[in-house]
Amino acid sequence: MGTPDFAVPTLDALVEAGHEVVAAYTQPPRPGGRRGRELVPSPVQQRAEKLGIPVRSPVSFREEGAKEAFAALNADVAIVAAYGLILPQPVLDAPRLGCINVHGSLLPRWRGAAPIQRAILAGDHQTGVGIMQMERGLDTGPVRLEERTPIGRKTAGELTVELAELGARLLVDVLSDVDRYPAKAQPEAGVTYAAKIDKAEARLRFDASAADAERAVRAFNPAPGAYVEIAGERIRIHAADVVEGTGTPGEVLDDRLTIACREGALRPTSVQRAGRGVMTTAELLRGFPVPAGTIL
């Protein structure tokens, strides 16, 4: 049970380990493609179909017969990885071993929809992935196994790939001998919630520190993409450095597009204009000058 790219390594690992995957549950196809009009199957659906696994995509489990159809699979266990639907108690209880979740954080920190991005935004030094026995609460279930990794200067995209592969490996370990990895209750202290990313958050703010802005650049790479507006045009920032500099927050300080923040300054290094490819800041400025003193 999964939807985005994060869940695909888990599906592959289950198949490679010799488990019989009786069905793949995923979100229904969404509008996409070049014009945003054609319905595009989720990454999990695309992979499952290539593997010959039956795909089911209920809008919710409140649909008539959805819970009964799930129970009729008579599955030993349901594996959940970034599925995106709330599972009611009858679904959680249907498999013999219940539902096991591959979650991209060190629980109880960053329960919820966007744990990877929120960990980067918060300036966490490390994160990880946990194999959690699911219960009705939002990511409140006991954890069977987890592993940590440093964040460093990784983007959300890079960290997602790393945690997806790590989670898939841990999951296979747990399924090889469930009794060897008893579920342990999460600590009561340290609970935080990773709210879904709002596209409005992607507009860079310079009334914060340059370190905050640089983390936002990494957290929103690849999606929804951090950006600034210059002369009415939205410029995406793919990478940036924190440098020394003082000025009015949002003020361009030099001919390298160094932007003053409340503390320090941000210097974009990889940018993109609408409808164009990714380029260096120097390449952008050759055809799109932004003079010092400009306020963004």
Short mmCIF file of N, CA and C in Angstrom, two decimals, residues 159-249:
data_model
loop_
_atom_site.label_atom_id
_atom_site.label_comp_id
_atom_site.label_asym_id
_atom_site.label_seq_id
_atom_site.Cartn_x
_atom_site.Cartn_y
_atom_site.Cartn_z
N LEU A 159 17.50 12.72 0.15
CA LEU A 159 17.20 12.02 1.40
C LEU A 159 16.06 11.03 1.21
N THR A 160 15.10 11.37 0.37
CA THR A 160 13.99 10.45 0.10
C THR A 160 14.50 9.16 -0.53
N VAL A 161 15.38 9.29 -1.51
CA VAL A 161 15.95 8.09 -2.15
C VAL A 161 16.70 7.24 -1.13
N GLU A 162 17.51 7.89 -0.29
CA GLU A 162 18.29 7.15 0.70
C GLU A 162 17.39 6.43 1.70
N LEU A 163 16.40 7.14 2.22
CA LEU A 163 15.52 6.53 3.23
C LEU A 163 14.62 5.46 2.63
N ALA A 164 14.22 5.64 1.38
CA ALA A 164 13.40 4.63 0.73
C ALA A 164 14.15 3.31 0.61
N GLU A 165 15.41 3.38 0.20
CA GLU A 165 16.23 2.17 0.07
C GLU A 165 16.51 1.56 1.44
N LEU A 166 16.80 2.41 2.40
CA LEU A 166 17.07 1.93 3.76
C LEU A 166 15.83 1.28 4.36
N GLY A 167 14.69 1.92 4.20
CA GLY A 167 13.45 1.37 4.74
C GLY A 167 13.09 0.04 4.12
N ALA A 168 13.32 -0.09 2.81
CA ALA A 168 13.03 -1.36 2.14
C ALA A 168 13.89 -2.48 2.72
N ARG A 169 15.17 -2.19 2.97
CA ARG A 169 16.06 -3.22 3.53
C ARG A 169 15.63 -3.60 4.94
N LEU A 170 15.31 -2.60 5.76
CA LEU A 170 14.89 -2.90 7.13
C LEU A 170 13.60 -3.71 7.15
N LEU A 171 12.68 -3.37 6.26
CA LEU A 171 11.41 -4.09 6.21
C LEU A 171 11.63 -5.57 5.91
N VAL A 172 12.47 -5.85 4.94
CA VAL A 172 12.75 -7.26 4.60
C VAL A 172 13.36 -7.98 5.79
N ASP A 173 14.23 -7.30 6.54
CA ASP A 173 14.80 -7.91 7.74
C ASP A 173 13.71 -8.26 8.74
N VAL A 174 12.78 -7.33 8.96
CA VAL A 174 11.70 -7.57 9.92
C VAL A 174 10.82 -8.74 9.47
N LEU A 175 10.46 -8.77 8.21
CA LEU A 175 9.57 -9.82 7.72
C LEU A 175 10.24 -11.19 7.72
N SER A 176 11.57 -11.22 7.67
CA SER A 176 12.26 -12.50 7.68
C SER A 176 12.11 -13.23 9.01
N ASP A 177 11.86 -12.45 10.08
CA ASP A 177 11.68 -13.06 11.41
C ASP A 177 11.02 -12.02 12.31
N VAL A 178 9.70 -11.91 12.21
CA VAL A 178 8.96 -10.87 12.93
C VAL A 178 9.18 -10.97 14.43
N ASP A 179 9.24 -12.18 14.96
CA ASP A 179 9.41 -12.36 16.41
C ASP A 179 10.75 -11.83 16.91
N ARG A 180 11.74 -11.75 16.02
CA ARG A 180 13.06 -11.26 16.41
C ARG A 180 13.04 -9.76 16.64
N TYR A 181 12.03 -9.08 16.08
CA TYR A 181 11.95 -7.63 16.17
C TYR A 181 10.65 -7.22 16.85
N PRO A 182 10.56 -7.39 18.16
CA PRO A 182 9.31 -7.05 18.86
C PRO A 182 9.02 -5.56 18.76
N ALA A 183 7.75 -5.23 18.69
CA ALA A 183 7.32 -3.84 18.58
C ALA A 183 7.47 -3.14 19.93
N LYS A 184 8.20 -2.02 19.94
CA LYS A 184 8.45 -1.27 21.17
C LYS A 184 7.72 0.07 21.11
N ALA A 185 7.03 0.40 22.18
CA ALA A 185 6.25 1.64 22.22
C ALA A 185 7.16 2.85 22.01
N GLN A 186 6.65 3.84 21.31
CA GLN A 186 7.40 5.08 21.11
C GLN A 186 7.52 5.84 22.42
N PRO A 187 8.61 6.60 22.59
CA PRO A 187 8.73 7.47 23.77
C PRO A 187 7.59 8.48 23.80
N GLU A 188 7.17 8.85 24.99
CA GLU A 188 6.12 9.86 25.11
C GLU A 188 6.65 11.26 24.87
N ALA A 189 7.94 11.47 25.12
CA ALA A 189 8.55 12.78 24.93
C ALA A 189 9.07 12.92 23.50
N GLY A 190 9.07 14.16 23.02
CA GLY A 190 9.69 14.44 21.72
C GLY A 190 8.77 14.32 20.53
N VAL A 191 7.46 14.30 20.76
CA VAL A 191 6.51 14.17 19.65
C VAL A 191 6.45 15.48 18.86
N THR A 192 6.63 15.39 17.54
CA THR A 192 6.40 16.54 16.65
C THR A 192 5.60 16.05 15.45
N TYR A 193 4.95 16.98 14.77
CA TYR A 193 4.09 16.62 13.64
C TYR A 193 4.58 17.29 12.36
N ALA A 194 4.64 16.52 11.30
CA ALA A 194 5.13 16.98 10.01
C ALA A 194 3.94 17.29 9.11
N ALA A 195 3.45 18.51 9.19
CA ALA A 195 2.30 18.90 8.38
C ALA A 195 2.63 18.82 6.90
N LYS A 196 1.64 18.56 6.09
CA LYS A 196 1.79 18.53 4.64
C LYS A 196 2.36 19.86 4.16
N ILE A 197 3.24 19.81 3.17
CA ILE A 197 3.86 21.03 2.64
C ILE A 197 2.84 21.82 1.83
N ASP A 198 2.71 23.10 2.18
CA ASP A 198 1.86 24.02 1.43
C ASP A 198 2.73 24.70 0.37
N LYS A 199 2.25 24.78 -0.86
CA LYS A 199 3.04 25.40 -1.92
C LYS A 199 3.46 26.82 -1.59
N ALA A 200 2.66 27.50 -0.77
CA ALA A 200 3.00 28.88 -0.41
C ALA A 200 4.30 28.96 0.39
N GLU A 201 4.66 27.87 1.05
CA GLU A 201 5.90 27.84 1.84
C GLU A 201 7.13 27.91 0.96
N ALA A 202 6.98 27.57 -0.32
CA ALA A 202 8.14 27.47 -1.20
C ALA A 202 8.70 28.84 -1.59
N ARG A 203 7.94 29.92 -1.39
CA ARG A 203 8.49 31.25 -1.67
C ARG A 203 9.47 31.61 -0.55
N LEU A 204 10.71 31.84 -0.94
CA LEU A 204 11.75 32.09 0.06
C LEU A 204 11.49 33.37 0.84
N ARG A 205 11.74 33.27 2.14
CA ARG A 205 11.58 34.42 3.03
C ARG A 205 12.97 34.88 3.45
N PHE A 206 13.19 36.16 3.39
CA PHE A 206 14.49 36.69 3.75
C PHE A 206 14.46 37.44 5.08
N ASP A 207 13.28 37.45 5.73
CA ASP A 207 13.21 38.01 7.07
C ASP A 207 13.62 36.97 8.11
N ALA A 208 14.04 35.80 7.63
CA ALA A 208 14.61 34.77 8.49
C ALA A 208 16.12 34.75 8.24
N SER A 209 16.82 33.82 8.87
CA SER A 209 18.26 33.73 8.68
C SER A 209 18.58 33.10 7.33
N ALA A 210 19.80 33.36 6.85
CA ALA A 210 20.23 32.72 5.61
C ALA A 210 20.27 31.21 5.75
N ALA A 211 20.60 30.72 6.95
CA ALA A 211 20.60 29.27 7.18
C ALA A 211 19.20 28.70 7.01
N ASP A 212 18.19 29.43 7.51
CA ASP A 212 16.81 28.98 7.32
C ASP A 212 16.44 28.94 5.84
N ALA A 213 16.82 29.96 5.10
CA ALA A 213 16.49 30.03 3.68
C ALA A 213 17.18 28.90 2.91
N GLU A 214 18.43 28.62 3.26
CA GLU A 214 19.16 27.55 2.57
C GLU A 214 18.53 26.19 2.86
N ARG A 215 18.07 25.99 4.08
CA ARG A 215 17.38 24.73 4.40
C ARG A 215 16.09 24.61 3.60
N ALA A 216 15.39 25.74 3.42
CA ALA A 216 14.16 25.71 2.62
C ALA A 216 14.46 25.32 1.18
N VAL A 217 15.56 25.81 0.64
CA VAL A 217 15.94 25.45 -0.72
C VAL A 217 16.11 23.93 -0.83
N ARG A 218 16.78 23.32 0.15
CA ARG A 218 17.00 21.88 0.12
C ARG A 218 15.72 21.10 0.41
N ALA A 219 14.92 21.61 1.33
CA ALA A 219 13.69 20.91 1.71
C ALA A 219 12.68 20.87 0.57
N PHE A 220 12.67 21.89 -0.27
CA PHE A 220 11.69 21.96 -1.36
C PHE A 220 12.28 21.54 -2.70
N ASN A 221 13.42 20.89 -2.67
CA ASN A 221 14.04 20.34 -3.87
C ASN A 221 13.86 18.83 -3.86
N PRO A 222 13.11 18.22 -4.77
CA PRO A 222 12.70 18.77 -6.06
C PRO A 222 11.32 19.43 -6.08
N ALA A 223 10.49 19.19 -5.08
CA ALA A 223 9.12 19.73 -5.13
C ALA A 223 8.73 20.27 -3.76
N PRO A 224 7.98 21.37 -3.72
CA PRO A 224 7.42 22.12 -4.86
C PRO A 224 8.40 23.06 -5.53
N GLY A 225 9.63 23.17 -5.01
CA GLY A 225 10.64 24.03 -5.61
C GLY A 225 10.67 25.40 -4.97
N ALA A 226 11.74 25.72 -4.22
CA ALA A 226 11.87 27.06 -3.63
C ALA A 226 12.04 28.09 -4.74
N TYR A 227 11.50 29.30 -4.52
CA TYR A 227 11.59 30.31 -5.58
C TYR A 227 11.61 31.72 -5.01
N VAL A 228 12.04 32.65 -5.87
CA VAL A 228 11.93 34.09 -5.61
C VAL A 228 11.25 34.70 -6.83
N GLU A 229 10.66 35.85 -6.65
CA GLU A 229 10.08 36.57 -7.78
C GLU A 229 10.97 37.78 -8.08
N ILE A 230 11.39 37.87 -9.36
CA ILE A 230 12.25 38.95 -9.81
C ILE A 230 11.61 39.57 -11.04
N ALA A 231 11.29 40.85 -10.94
CA ALA A 231 10.66 41.57 -12.06
C ALA A 231 9.41 40.84 -12.55
N GLY A 232 8.64 40.31 -11.59
CA GLY A 232 7.40 39.64 -11.92
C GLY A 232 7.54 38.22 -12.41
N GLU A 233 8.77 37.73 -12.49
CA GLU A 233 9.00 36.36 -12.96
C GLU A 233 9.45 35.48 -11.80
N ARG A 234 8.91 34.27 -11.77
CA ARG A 234 9.27 33.33 -10.73
C ARG A 234 10.55 32.59 -11.12
N ILE A 235 11.56 32.70 -10.28
CA ILE A 235 12.85 32.03 -10.51
C ILE A 235 13.02 30.95 -9.44
N ARG A 236 13.13 29.70 -9.87
CA ARG A 236 13.33 28.61 -8.92
C ARG A 236 14.79 28.55 -8.50
N ILE A 237 14.98 28.27 -7.22
CA ILE A 237 16.32 28.14 -6.66
C ILE A 237 16.53 26.67 -6.31
N HIS A 238 17.45 26.03 -7.01
CA HIS A 238 17.71 24.60 -6.78
C HIS A 238 18.80 24.37 -5.74
N ALA A 239 19.74 25.30 -5.63
CA ALA A 239 20.83 25.16 -4.65
C ALA A 239 21.33 26.55 -4.31
N ALA A 240 21.83 26.70 -3.09
CA ALA A 240 22.32 28.01 -2.64
C ALA A 240 23.32 27.81 -1.51
N ASP A 241 24.15 28.83 -1.30
CA ASP A 241 25.13 28.82 -0.21
C ASP A 241 24.81 29.93 0.78
N VAL A 242 25.14 29.70 2.03
CA VAL A 242 25.08 30.73 3.05
C VAL A 242 26.41 31.46 3.05
N VAL A 243 26.37 32.79 2.92
CA VAL A 243 27.60 33.59 2.88
C VAL A 243 27.45 34.79 3.80
N GLU A 244 28.56 35.49 4.00
CA GLU A 244 28.52 36.71 4.80
C GLU A 244 27.90 37.84 3.98
N GLY A 245 27.24 38.74 4.67
CA GLY A 245 26.63 39.88 3.99
C GLY A 245 25.57 40.51 4.88
N THR A 246 25.43 41.81 4.77
CA THR A 246 24.41 42.52 5.55
C THR A 246 23.68 43.50 4.64
N GLY A 247 22.41 43.70 4.97
CA GLY A 247 21.59 44.63 4.22
C GLY A 247 20.15 44.46 4.61
N THR A 248 19.28 45.20 3.97
CA THR A 248 17.84 45.04 4.18
C THR A 248 17.43 43.65 3.74
N PRO A 249 16.67 42.91 4.54
CA PRO A 249 16.26 41.57 4.13
C PRO A 249 15.60 41.59 2.74
#
